[in-house]
Amino acid sequence: MEAAAGKLQPDGTAYLDGQTVVQHLFSQAVADNVGVIRAFGHGATGNFVLQPLPGNTMPLLLGMGRHLLLHNQAWTFTASCTAGQYNEAAFQALDQIIAEADKAGVKLILTLTDNWRTADGLYGYVIWGGGQHPEEFFVNPAIIQLYKNHQAAMANRMNTITRRMYKDEPAIFAWDLINEPRSACDLHHPNATCDAPEAAAIQAWIQQAADHMKAVDPNHMVTVGEEGFYGFGAPAASIATNPNSDNTGWAEKAGQNFLENHTPPSIDFAATHIWTDNWEANTTFGVNPKVFVNNWISARAADARSLNKPLVIEEFGKQLPVPADAATIASVRDPIFADIYAALQNVDIIKGTGFCAPQPSCCFPPSCFAAHHAGVAYWEYDYLNGATDSDNLVRMSDSTWSNILQPAAAAVVQKAAELPMVNGCIPGVLMASSGSSASTATPTDTAINTPSITSSIAGASSPEPAISGFATPGALNTMSPAVATSGRKMLQS
């Protein structure tokens, strides 16, 4: 949203030749066969949000950060703003992003809120609901209702440009319920006394939130948006694929449980993230990142297959020293990117049978996005094209782009073009998984053999994701996924 409103800092965009950052992003996506982009459907900083918090609250929250909020520490402030009061300028910026995506033929996965960000994140709902702890977001009925109200507001928002409600927007591909939901067990309860109840609470919240999203918007797909850890009650072999270099089992205590979290029928596809550096799953901590990535993907691919649902790696990245020269990029980052794409193409989940017929005016139905599709979203595309340095930026001039991402995208598009059309996918019809669908194909009939790549645009200094996507064979309005642009900061919308 910051990009659409012209609020990116720094704004070194003279090279765009008159295009806005949003227009440039989507035109670049079209040029590189990117068909779906994952983006924040909310603010990324406290300066530009959909639902403003009390004026005296945001600085305090920005100073604390979630990792500093103790599980048993009560907050000492109360809300003075009313939940559901929206910043119309921010909403109009999101309108613009959706309209420009529609014009370009690009689809969007939008997050509804965030576990990490104070802007439009779970903190706000807890404050508005009179809560005292972050975890109340998942269990307090009043707070949950505030989130549901926001789901309805998003679904029923009338786009000021397209004159369509968001629930009827063909440019929207799917909704993420929340970016990376977690409990505080991993940080503040080493005795694991809160693992079972908090994991159960998050699971119940996922079920409730997904069902409600389907009720207010039956036309689009839904996923969780989590990292994908295995938690309380998961098989030992699955838990062994979690990051655990410090032997504390922190990921197991994060409140997530990948298989269980994606089991509800209202969750249309499984999604996961991979952050080897953030999770200390790298050589610095005695972990072989290639082995870790292979084990991580294989376990989650197997579970997605057991659910007969697609698997999408919504985000991943590799930190570099700043500044990083070409040799460092090639030797440090490129091998990790190559390993992840290779690992994804080697798992059974993507050995599908076909792709959907072109659907230029409809949302992509779950019946056409079935069991064996896999997607990858890297972090992050550099919208400044090298005007600044960051440890996660991927520039079009980097070897990562030219030697890995572009060839992978081209290969996926070519592979998709070789597959037969899927029976039952009818162009021009807005279809939904929870409503009447025009498709009669079964999930096994509609598997897609197209791994997906994603990238992102830098728009704020933030540790979390913002964009991901899939490319398509031929025209971008052909809705079969293939390669994408995603990331943690991209448009920050």
Coordinates of C-alpha atoms in Angstrom, one line a residue:
M1 CA 0.0 0.0 0.0
E2 CA 2.9 2.3 0.7
A3 CA 4.1 1.9 -2.9
A4 CA 0.6 2.7 -4.3
A5 CA 0.3 5.8 -2.2
G6 CA 3.8 7.0 -3.1
K7 CA 5.1 6.6 0.5
L8 CA 8.1 4.3 -0.1
Q9 CA 11.3 5.5 1.5
P10 CA 13.7 6.1 -0.1
D11 CA 11.8 6.9 -3.3
G12 CA 14.6 6.4 -5.8
T13 CA 12.3 5.5 -8.6
A14 CA 13.4 7.8 -11.4
Y15 CA 14.4 4.8 -13.5
L16 CA 10.8 3.7 -13.8
D17 CA 10.3 6.1 -16.8
G18 CA 6.9 7.5 -15.6
Q19 CA 5.5 4.2 -14.3
T20 CA 4.5 4.0 -10.7
V21 CA 6.3 1.4 -8.6
V22 CA 3.1 -0.8 -8.7
Q23 CA 2.8 -0.5 -12.5
H24 CA 6.5 -1.3 -12.9
L25 CA 6.3 -4.3 -10.7
F26 CA 3.4 -5.8 -12.6
S27 CA 4.9 -5.1 -16.0
Q28 CA 8.1 -6.8 -14.8
A29 CA 6.0 -9.7 -13.6
V30 CA 4.4 -10.0 -17.0
A31 CA 7.7 -9.9 -18.7
D32 CA 9.1 -12.6 -16.5
N33 CA 6.1 -14.9 -16.7
V34 CA 4.9 -14.2 -13.2
G35 CA 1.2 -14.7 -12.7
V36 CA 0.4 -14.5 -9.0
I37 CA 2.0 -12.1 -6.4
R38 CA 1.6 -12.5 -2.6
A39 CA 1.3 -9.1 -0.9
F40 CA 0.4 -7.6 2.4
G41 CA -3.3 -6.6 2.3
H42 CA -2.5 -4.2 5.1
G43 CA 0.1 -1.7 6.2
A44 CA 3.8 -2.5 6.7
T45 CA 4.7 0.4 9.1
G46 CA 3.0 2.5 11.6
N47 CA 2.9 5.4 9.2
F48 CA 0.3 4.1 6.8
V49 CA -2.2 1.5 8.0
L50 CA -5.7 0.4 7.2
Q51 CA -6.9 0.5 10.8
P52 CA -5.1 3.2 12.8
L53 CA -4.3 2.5 16.5
P54 CA -4.4 5.1 19.3
G55 CA -1.9 7.8 18.7
N56 CA 0.0 7.1 21.9
T57 CA 0.1 3.3 21.3
M58 CA 1.9 2.9 18.1
P59 CA 5.3 4.2 19.2
L60 CA 5.2 2.0 22.2
L61 CA 4.4 -1.1 20.1
L62 CA 7.0 -0.2 17.6
G63 CA 9.5 0.0 20.4
M64 CA 8.6 -3.4 21.9
G65 CA 8.2 -5.8 19.1
R66 CA 6.6 -9.2 19.6
H67 CA 9.7 -10.9 20.8
L68 CA 9.9 -8.5 23.8
L69 CA 6.3 -9.2 24.9
L70 CA 6.5 -11.7 27.7
H71 CA 3.7 -14.4 27.8
N72 CA 2.8 -13.3 31.3
Q73 CA 3.3 -9.6 31.0
A74 CA 0.2 -7.5 31.1
W75 CA 0.1 -4.4 28.8
T76 CA -0.3 -1.1 30.7
F77 CA -2.2 0.9 28.1
T78 CA -5.8 0.8 26.8
A79 CA -7.3 1.6 23.5
S80 CA -8.7 5.0 22.7
C81 CA -9.6 4.3 19.0
T82 CA -12.5 2.2 17.8
A83 CA -11.9 -1.0 15.9
G84 CA -13.1 -1.0 12.3
Q85 CA -12.3 2.7 11.7
Y86 CA -10.4 2.5 8.3
N87 CA -8.0 4.9 6.7
E88 CA -9.6 5.5 3.4
A89 CA -6.4 6.6 1.8
A90 CA -4.8 3.3 2.6
F91 CA -7.8 1.4 1.3
Q92 CA -7.7 3.4 -1.9
A93 CA -4.1 2.4 -2.3
L94 CA -5.1 -1.2 -2.0
D95 CA -7.8 -0.6 -4.5
Q96 CA -5.1 0.7 -6.9
I97 CA -2.9 -2.4 -6.4
I98 CA -5.8 -4.7 -7.2
A99 CA -6.9 -2.6 -10.2
E100 CA -3.4 -2.5 -11.6
A101 CA -3.0 -6.2 -11.1
D102 CA -6.2 -6.8 -12.9
K103 CA -5.2 -4.6 -15.8
A104 CA -1.9 -6.4 -16.1
G105 CA -3.4 -9.9 -15.8
V106 CA -1.6 -10.6 -12.5
K107 CA -3.3 -12.3 -9.5
L108 CA -2.8 -11.5 -5.8
I109 CA -2.6 -13.5 -2.6
L110 CA -3.4 -11.0 0.1
T111 CA -2.6 -11.3 3.9
L112 CA -5.4 -10.2 6.3
T113 CA -3.2 -9.5 9.3
D114 CA 0.3 -10.2 10.7
N115 CA 1.8 -11.8 13.7
W116 CA 4.9 -9.7 13.7
R117 CA 4.0 -6.2 12.5
T118 CA 2.5 -3.7 14.8
A119 CA 0.8 -2.0 11.8
D120 CA -2.5 -3.7 11.2
G121 CA -1.3 -6.7 13.1
L122 CA -2.7 -8.9 15.9
Y123 CA -1.6 -6.4 18.5
G124 CA -4.3 -3.9 17.4
Y125 CA -7.1 -6.4 17.8
V126 CA -5.9 -7.3 21.3
I127 CA -5.7 -3.7 22.3
W128 CA -9.2 -2.9 20.8
G129 CA -10.6 -5.9 22.5
G130 CA -9.3 -4.9 25.9
G131 CA -6.8 -7.8 26.1
Q132 CA -3.6 -8.0 28.1
H133 CA -1.6 -10.6 26.2
P134 CA -0.8 -11.2 22.5
E135 CA -2.1 -14.8 22.7
E136 CA -5.6 -13.5 23.4
F137 CA -5.9 -12.8 19.7
F138 CA -6.5 -16.5 19.2
V139 CA -8.9 -17.2 22.1
N140 CA -10.8 -14.1 23.3
P141 CA -14.2 -14.2 21.6
A142 CA -14.5 -10.4 21.5
I143 CA -11.1 -10.1 19.9
I144 CA -11.9 -12.9 17.4
Q145 CA -15.1 -11.1 16.4
L146 CA -13.1 -7.9 15.7
Y147 CA -10.9 -9.9 13.3
K148 CA -14.0 -11.5 11.7
N149 CA -15.4 -8.0 11.2
H150 CA -12.2 -7.1 9.3
Q151 CA -12.6 -10.2 7.1
A152 CA -16.1 -9.0 6.2
A153 CA -14.9 -5.5 5.6
M154 CA -12.2 -6.7 3.2
A155 CA -14.6 -9.1 1.4
N156 CA -17.2 -6.4 1.0
R157 CA -14.9 -3.4 0.2
M158 CA -16.1 -1.7 -3.0
N159 CA -13.0 -1.0 -5.1
T160 CA -13.2 2.7 -6.0
I161 CA -11.5 2.0 -9.3
T162 CA -12.9 -1.3 -10.6
R163 CA -16.3 -0.8 -8.9
R164 CA -16.3 -4.4 -7.7
M165 CA -16.3 -5.7 -4.2
Y166 CA -13.1 -7.5 -3.2
K167 CA -15.0 -10.8 -3.0
D168 CA -15.8 -10.4 -6.7
E169 CA -12.3 -9.2 -7.8
P170 CA -10.9 -11.6 -10.4
A171 CA -7.4 -10.3 -9.6
I172 CA -7.5 -11.8 -6.1
F173 CA -6.2 -15.4 -6.1
A174 CA -6.4 -16.2 -2.4
W175 CA -6.3 -14.9 1.2
D176 CA -3.7 -15.6 3.9
L177 CA -5.5 -15.6 7.3
I178 CA -2.4 -14.2 9.1
N179 CA 1.2 -14.0 8.3
E180 CA 3.1 -16.5 10.5
P181 CA 0.9 -17.1 13.5
R182 CA 2.7 -18.1 16.7
S183 CA 2.2 -18.5 20.4
A184 CA 4.8 -17.3 22.9
C185 CA 5.7 -20.8 24.1
D186 CA 8.8 -20.9 22.0
L187 CA 10.3 -17.9 23.7
H188 CA 9.0 -17.8 27.3
H189 CA 8.0 -21.3 28.3
P190 CA 10.9 -23.7 28.0
N191 CA 9.1 -26.2 30.2
A192 CA 6.5 -26.5 27.4
T193 CA 3.6 -26.2 29.8
C194 CA 1.7 -24.1 27.3
D195 CA 2.3 -26.2 24.2
A196 CA -0.8 -28.3 24.0
P197 CA -3.4 -25.6 25.0
E198 CA -1.9 -22.9 22.8
A199 CA -1.5 -25.2 19.8
A200 CA -5.1 -26.3 20.2
A201 CA -6.2 -22.6 20.5
I202 CA -4.4 -21.7 17.3
Q203 CA -5.8 -24.7 15.5
A204 CA -9.3 -23.8 16.6
W205 CA -8.7 -20.2 15.5
I206 CA -7.6 -21.4 12.0
Q207 CA -10.7 -23.5 11.6
Q208 CA -13.0 -20.6 12.7
A209 CA -11.2 -17.9 10.7
A210 CA -11.1 -20.0 7.5
D211 CA -14.7 -21.0 7.8
H212 CA -15.7 -17.3 8.3
M213 CA -13.6 -16.2 5.3
K214 CA -15.4 -18.7 3.1
A215 CA -18.7 -17.4 4.4
V216 CA -18.0 -13.8 3.6
D217 CA -16.1 -14.5 0.4
P218 CA -16.9 -17.9 -1.2
N219 CA -15.2 -16.9 -4.5
H220 CA -11.5 -17.1 -3.4
M221 CA -9.1 -19.6 -1.9
V222 CA -7.8 -19.5 1.7
T223 CA -4.7 -20.7 3.4
V224 CA -3.1 -20.1 6.8
G225 CA 0.1 -18.2 5.9
E226 CA 2.3 -20.0 8.5
E227 CA 5.9 -21.0 8.6
G228 CA 5.0 -24.7 8.8
F229 CA 6.6 -26.0 12.0
Y230 CA 5.5 -29.3 13.4
G231 CA 4.3 -29.1 17.0
F232 CA 2.6 -30.8 19.9
G233 CA 1.5 -34.3 18.9
A234 CA 3.2 -34.5 15.5
P235 CA 5.2 -37.6 14.6
A236 CA 8.8 -37.5 15.9
A237 CA 10.1 -37.9 12.3
S238 CA 8.2 -34.7 11.3
I239 CA 9.4 -32.8 14.4
A240 CA 12.9 -33.8 13.5
T241 CA 12.7 -31.6 10.4
N242 CA 12.1 -28.5 12.4
P243 CA 15.0 -26.0 13.0
N244 CA 16.6 -26.9 16.4
S245 CA 20.3 -26.1 16.3
D246 CA 20.1 -24.9 20.0
N247 CA 18.3 -28.1 21.1
T248 CA 15.5 -26.1 22.8
G249 CA 12.7 -27.3 20.6
W250 CA 11.6 -23.8 20.1
A251 CA 9.9 -24.4 16.8
E252 CA 7.9 -27.3 18.2
K253 CA 6.6 -24.9 20.8
A254 CA 5.6 -22.2 18.3
G255 CA 1.9 -23.2 18.3
Q256 CA 1.9 -24.4 14.7
N257 CA 1.3 -27.9 13.5
F258 CA 1.7 -28.0 9.7
L259 CA -0.4 -31.1 8.9
E260 CA -3.2 -30.3 11.3
N261 CA -3.3 -26.6 10.5
H262 CA -4.0 -27.4 6.8
T263 CA -6.5 -30.2 7.3
P264 CA -9.7 -28.1 7.6
P265 CA -11.8 -28.3 4.3
S266 CA -11.9 -24.5 4.3
I267 CA -8.1 -24.4 3.9
D268 CA -7.6 -24.8 0.1
F269 CA -3.8 -25.3 -0.1
A270 CA -0.9 -25.8 2.3
A271 CA 1.7 -23.1 2.6
T272 CA 5.1 -22.9 4.3
H273 CA 8.1 -20.5 4.7
I274 CA 11.9 -21.3 4.8
W275 CA 14.3 -19.0 6.6
T276 CA 17.5 -21.0 7.3
D277 CA 19.4 -17.9 8.6
N278 CA 16.6 -16.6 10.8
W279 CA 16.1 -20.1 12.3
E280 CA 19.9 -20.8 12.7
A281 CA 19.6 -23.7 10.3
N282 CA 22.9 -22.9 8.5
T283 CA 26.6 -23.8 8.6
T284 CA 27.3 -21.2 11.3
F285 CA 25.3 -23.3 13.7
G286 CA 26.5 -26.6 12.5
V287 CA 23.6 -27.3 10.1
N288 CA 23.9 -28.2 6.5
P289 CA 21.3 -25.9 4.8
K290 CA 20.9 -28.1 1.8
V291 CA 20.1 -31.1 3.9
F292 CA 17.8 -29.0 6.0
V293 CA 15.9 -27.6 3.0
N294 CA 15.5 -31.0 1.4
N295 CA 14.1 -32.6 4.6
W296 CA 11.9 -29.6 5.3
I297 CA 10.3 -29.7 1.8
S298 CA 10.0 -33.4 1.6
A299 CA 8.1 -33.8 4.9
R300 CA 5.7 -31.0 4.1
A301 CA 5.2 -32.1 0.5
A302 CA 4.3 -35.6 1.8
D303 CA 1.8 -34.1 4.2
A304 CA 0.3 -31.9 1.5
R305 CA -0.1 -34.9 -0.7
S306 CA -1.8 -36.8 2.0
L307 CA -4.3 -34.0 2.3
N308 CA -4.7 -33.9 -1.5
K309 CA -3.9 -30.2 -1.4
P310 CA -1.2 -28.1 -3.2
L311 CA 1.9 -27.0 -1.5
V312 CA 3.2 -23.4 -1.8
I313 CA 6.5 -22.2 -0.3
E314 CA 5.2 -18.6 0.2
E315 CA 8.6 -17.1 1.1
F316 CA 12.3 -17.9 1.6
G317 CA 15.5 -16.0 1.3
K318 CA 19.2 -15.9 2.0
Q319 CA 20.9 -13.2 3.9
L320 CA 24.0 -11.5 2.4
P321 CA 26.6 -9.2 3.9
V322 CA 25.9 -5.5 3.0
P323 CA 27.2 -4.6 0.5
A324 CA 27.6 -7.8 -1.3
D325 CA 29.6 -8.1 -4.5
A326 CA 28.8 -10.4 -7.5
A327 CA 31.2 -13.1 -6.3
T328 CA 29.5 -13.2 -2.9
I329 CA 26.0 -13.3 -4.4
A330 CA 27.1 -16.2 -6.6
S331 CA 28.8 -18.2 -3.9
V332 CA 26.5 -17.5 -0.9
R333 CA 23.0 -16.9 -2.1
D334 CA 22.7 -18.6 -5.4
P335 CA 23.4 -22.2 -4.1
I336 CA 20.6 -21.9 -1.6
F337 CA 18.2 -20.7 -4.2
A338 CA 19.2 -23.4 -6.6
D339 CA 18.9 -26.1 -3.8
I340 CA 15.3 -25.0 -3.0
Y341 CA 14.1 -25.0 -6.6
A342 CA 15.8 -28.3 -7.2
A343 CA 14.4 -29.9 -4.0
L344 CA 10.9 -28.7 -4.9
Q345 CA 11.0 -30.2 -8.4
N346 CA 12.3 -33.5 -7.0
V347 CA 9.4 -34.2 -4.6
D348 CA 6.4 -36.2 -5.7
I349 CA 3.9 -33.4 -4.9
I350 CA 4.6 -31.7 -8.2
K351 CA 4.3 -34.7 -10.4
G352 CA 0.8 -33.8 -11.6
T353 CA -1.2 -34.5 -14.7
G354 CA -2.4 -31.2 -16.2
F355 CA -3.3 -27.6 -15.9
C356 CA -6.4 -25.5 -16.1
A357 CA -7.8 -24.0 -19.3
P358 CA -7.5 -20.2 -19.6
Q359 CA -9.8 -18.3 -17.4
P360 CA -9.4 -14.6 -18.2
S361 CA -12.3 -13.4 -16.1
C362 CA -12.6 -15.8 -13.2
C363 CA -11.0 -16.7 -9.9
F364 CA -8.9 -19.8 -9.9
P365 CA -11.1 -22.5 -8.3
P366 CA -9.6 -25.0 -5.9
S367 CA -10.9 -27.8 -8.1
C368 CA -8.4 -26.6 -10.7
F369 CA -5.6 -26.0 -8.2
A370 CA -5.4 -29.4 -6.8
A371 CA -3.2 -31.9 -5.1
H372 CA 0.1 -31.8 -6.8
H373 CA 1.0 -28.2 -7.4
A374 CA 4.0 -26.6 -5.7
G375 CA 5.0 -23.0 -5.6
V376 CA 8.0 -21.0 -4.4
A377 CA 8.2 -17.4 -3.3
Y378 CA 11.6 -15.9 -2.7
W379 CA 12.5 -12.8 -0.7
E380 CA 12.8 -10.1 -2.0
Y381 CA 12.7 -8.2 -5.3
D382 CA 14.5 -4.9 -5.3
Y383 CA 12.2 -2.2 -6.6
L384 CA 15.0 0.3 -6.4
N385 CA 17.0 -1.9 -8.8
G386 CA 20.2 -1.4 -6.8
A387 CA 19.8 2.1 -5.5
T388 CA 20.2 0.7 -2.0
D389 CA 21.6 -2.3 -0.3
S390 CA 19.9 -4.9 1.9
D391 CA 20.8 -8.4 3.0
N392 CA 17.8 -9.9 1.2
L393 CA 17.4 -7.9 -2.0
V394 CA 17.4 -9.6 -5.4
R395 CA 18.2 -7.3 -8.2
M396 CA 17.5 -8.0 -11.9
S397 CA 21.3 -7.5 -12.5
D398 CA 22.2 -10.2 -10.0
S399 CA 23.2 -13.7 -11.0
T400 CA 20.4 -15.0 -8.8
W401 CA 17.9 -13.4 -11.2
S402 CA 19.6 -14.3 -14.5
N403 CA 21.0 -17.7 -13.7
I404 CA 18.3 -19.2 -11.5
L405 CA 15.0 -17.4 -11.4
Q406 CA 14.5 -16.6 -15.1
P407 CA 15.5 -20.0 -16.3
A408 CA 13.4 -21.7 -13.7
A409 CA 10.4 -19.6 -14.7
A410 CA 10.9 -20.3 -18.3
A411 CA 11.3 -24.1 -17.6
V412 CA 8.1 -24.2 -15.6
V413 CA 6.1 -22.3 -18.2
Q414 CA 7.3 -24.7 -20.9
K415 CA 6.5 -27.7 -18.7
A416 CA 3.0 -26.4 -18.1
A417 CA 2.4 -25.8 -21.8
E418 CA 3.2 -29.5 -22.4
L419 CA 0.5 -30.7 -20.0
P420 CA -3.1 -31.5 -21.1
M421 CA -6.0 -29.3 -20.1
V422 CA -7.9 -30.3 -17.0
N423 CA -11.5 -31.4 -17.5
G424 CA -14.1 -29.3 -15.7
C425 CA -12.3 -26.0 -15.5
I426 CA -14.7 -23.6 -17.3
P427 CA -13.4 -20.2 -18.4
G428 CA -15.3 -17.0 -17.5
V429 CA -17.0 -18.4 -14.4
L430 CA -16.4 -17.1 -10.9
M431 CA -16.1 -20.3 -8.9
A432 CA -15.7 -21.1 -5.2
S433 CA -14.8 -24.1 -3.1
S434 CA -17.6 -23.4 -0.6
G435 CA -20.3 -22.6 -3.2
S436 CA -21.5 -24.0 -6.4
S437 CA -18.6 -24.9 -8.6
A438 CA -18.7 -25.4 -12.3
S439 CA -16.0 -28.0 -12.0
T440 CA -16.8 -31.7 -12.0
A441 CA -13.2 -32.8 -11.9
T442 CA -11.8 -34.7 -8.9
P443 CA -8.6 -33.5 -7.1
T444 CA -6.6 -36.3 -8.6
D445 CA -7.8 -35.4 -12.0
T446 CA -6.8 -31.8 -11.6
A447 CA -3.3 -32.0 -10.3
I448 CA -0.9 -29.3 -11.6
N449 CA 2.7 -30.0 -12.5
T450 CA 3.9 -26.5 -12.2
P451 CA 6.3 -25.4 -9.5
S452 CA 6.2 -21.7 -8.8
I453 CA 8.8 -19.0 -8.1
T454 CA 8.2 -15.8 -6.2
S455 CA 10.0 -12.5 -5.4
S456 CA 9.5 -9.3 -3.6
I457 CA 9.9 -5.6 -3.7
A458 CA 11.7 -3.7 -0.9
G459 CA 9.4 -1.0 0.6
A460 CA 10.2 -1.0 4.3
S461 CA 12.8 -2.3 6.6
S462 CA 10.9 -5.3 7.9
P463 CA 11.7 -8.9 8.8
E464 CA 8.6 -10.4 7.4
P465 CA 7.0 -11.3 4.0
A466 CA 4.9 -9.4 1.7
I467 CA 4.6 -10.9 -1.8
S468 CA 4.6 -14.2 -3.7
G469 CA 3.2 -15.6 -6.9
F470 CA 3.0 -18.0 -9.8
A471 CA 3.6 -17.6 -13.5
T472 CA 1.5 -18.9 -16.3
P473 CA 1.9 -20.5 -19.7
G474 CA 1.2 -18.1 -22.5
A475 CA -0.9 -15.1 -21.6
L476 CA -0.7 -14.2 -17.9
N477 CA -4.5 -14.3 -17.6
T478 CA -4.2 -18.0 -18.1
M479 CA -4.7 -19.1 -14.5
S480 CA -2.5 -22.1 -14.3
P481 CA 0.3 -21.4 -11.8
A482 CA 3.9 -21.7 -12.6
V483 CA 6.4 -19.1 -11.5
A484 CA 6.0 -16.1 -9.3
T485 CA 7.3 -13.0 -7.6
S486 CA 7.1 -12.8 -3.9
G487 CA 8.8 -11.6 -0.8
R488 CA 8.6 -10.2 2.6
K489 CA 8.8 -6.5 1.8
M490 CA 7.7 -6.3 -1.9
L491 CA 4.8 -3.8 -2.1
Q492 CA 4.0 -4.0 1.6
S493 CA 0.3 -4.0 0.7

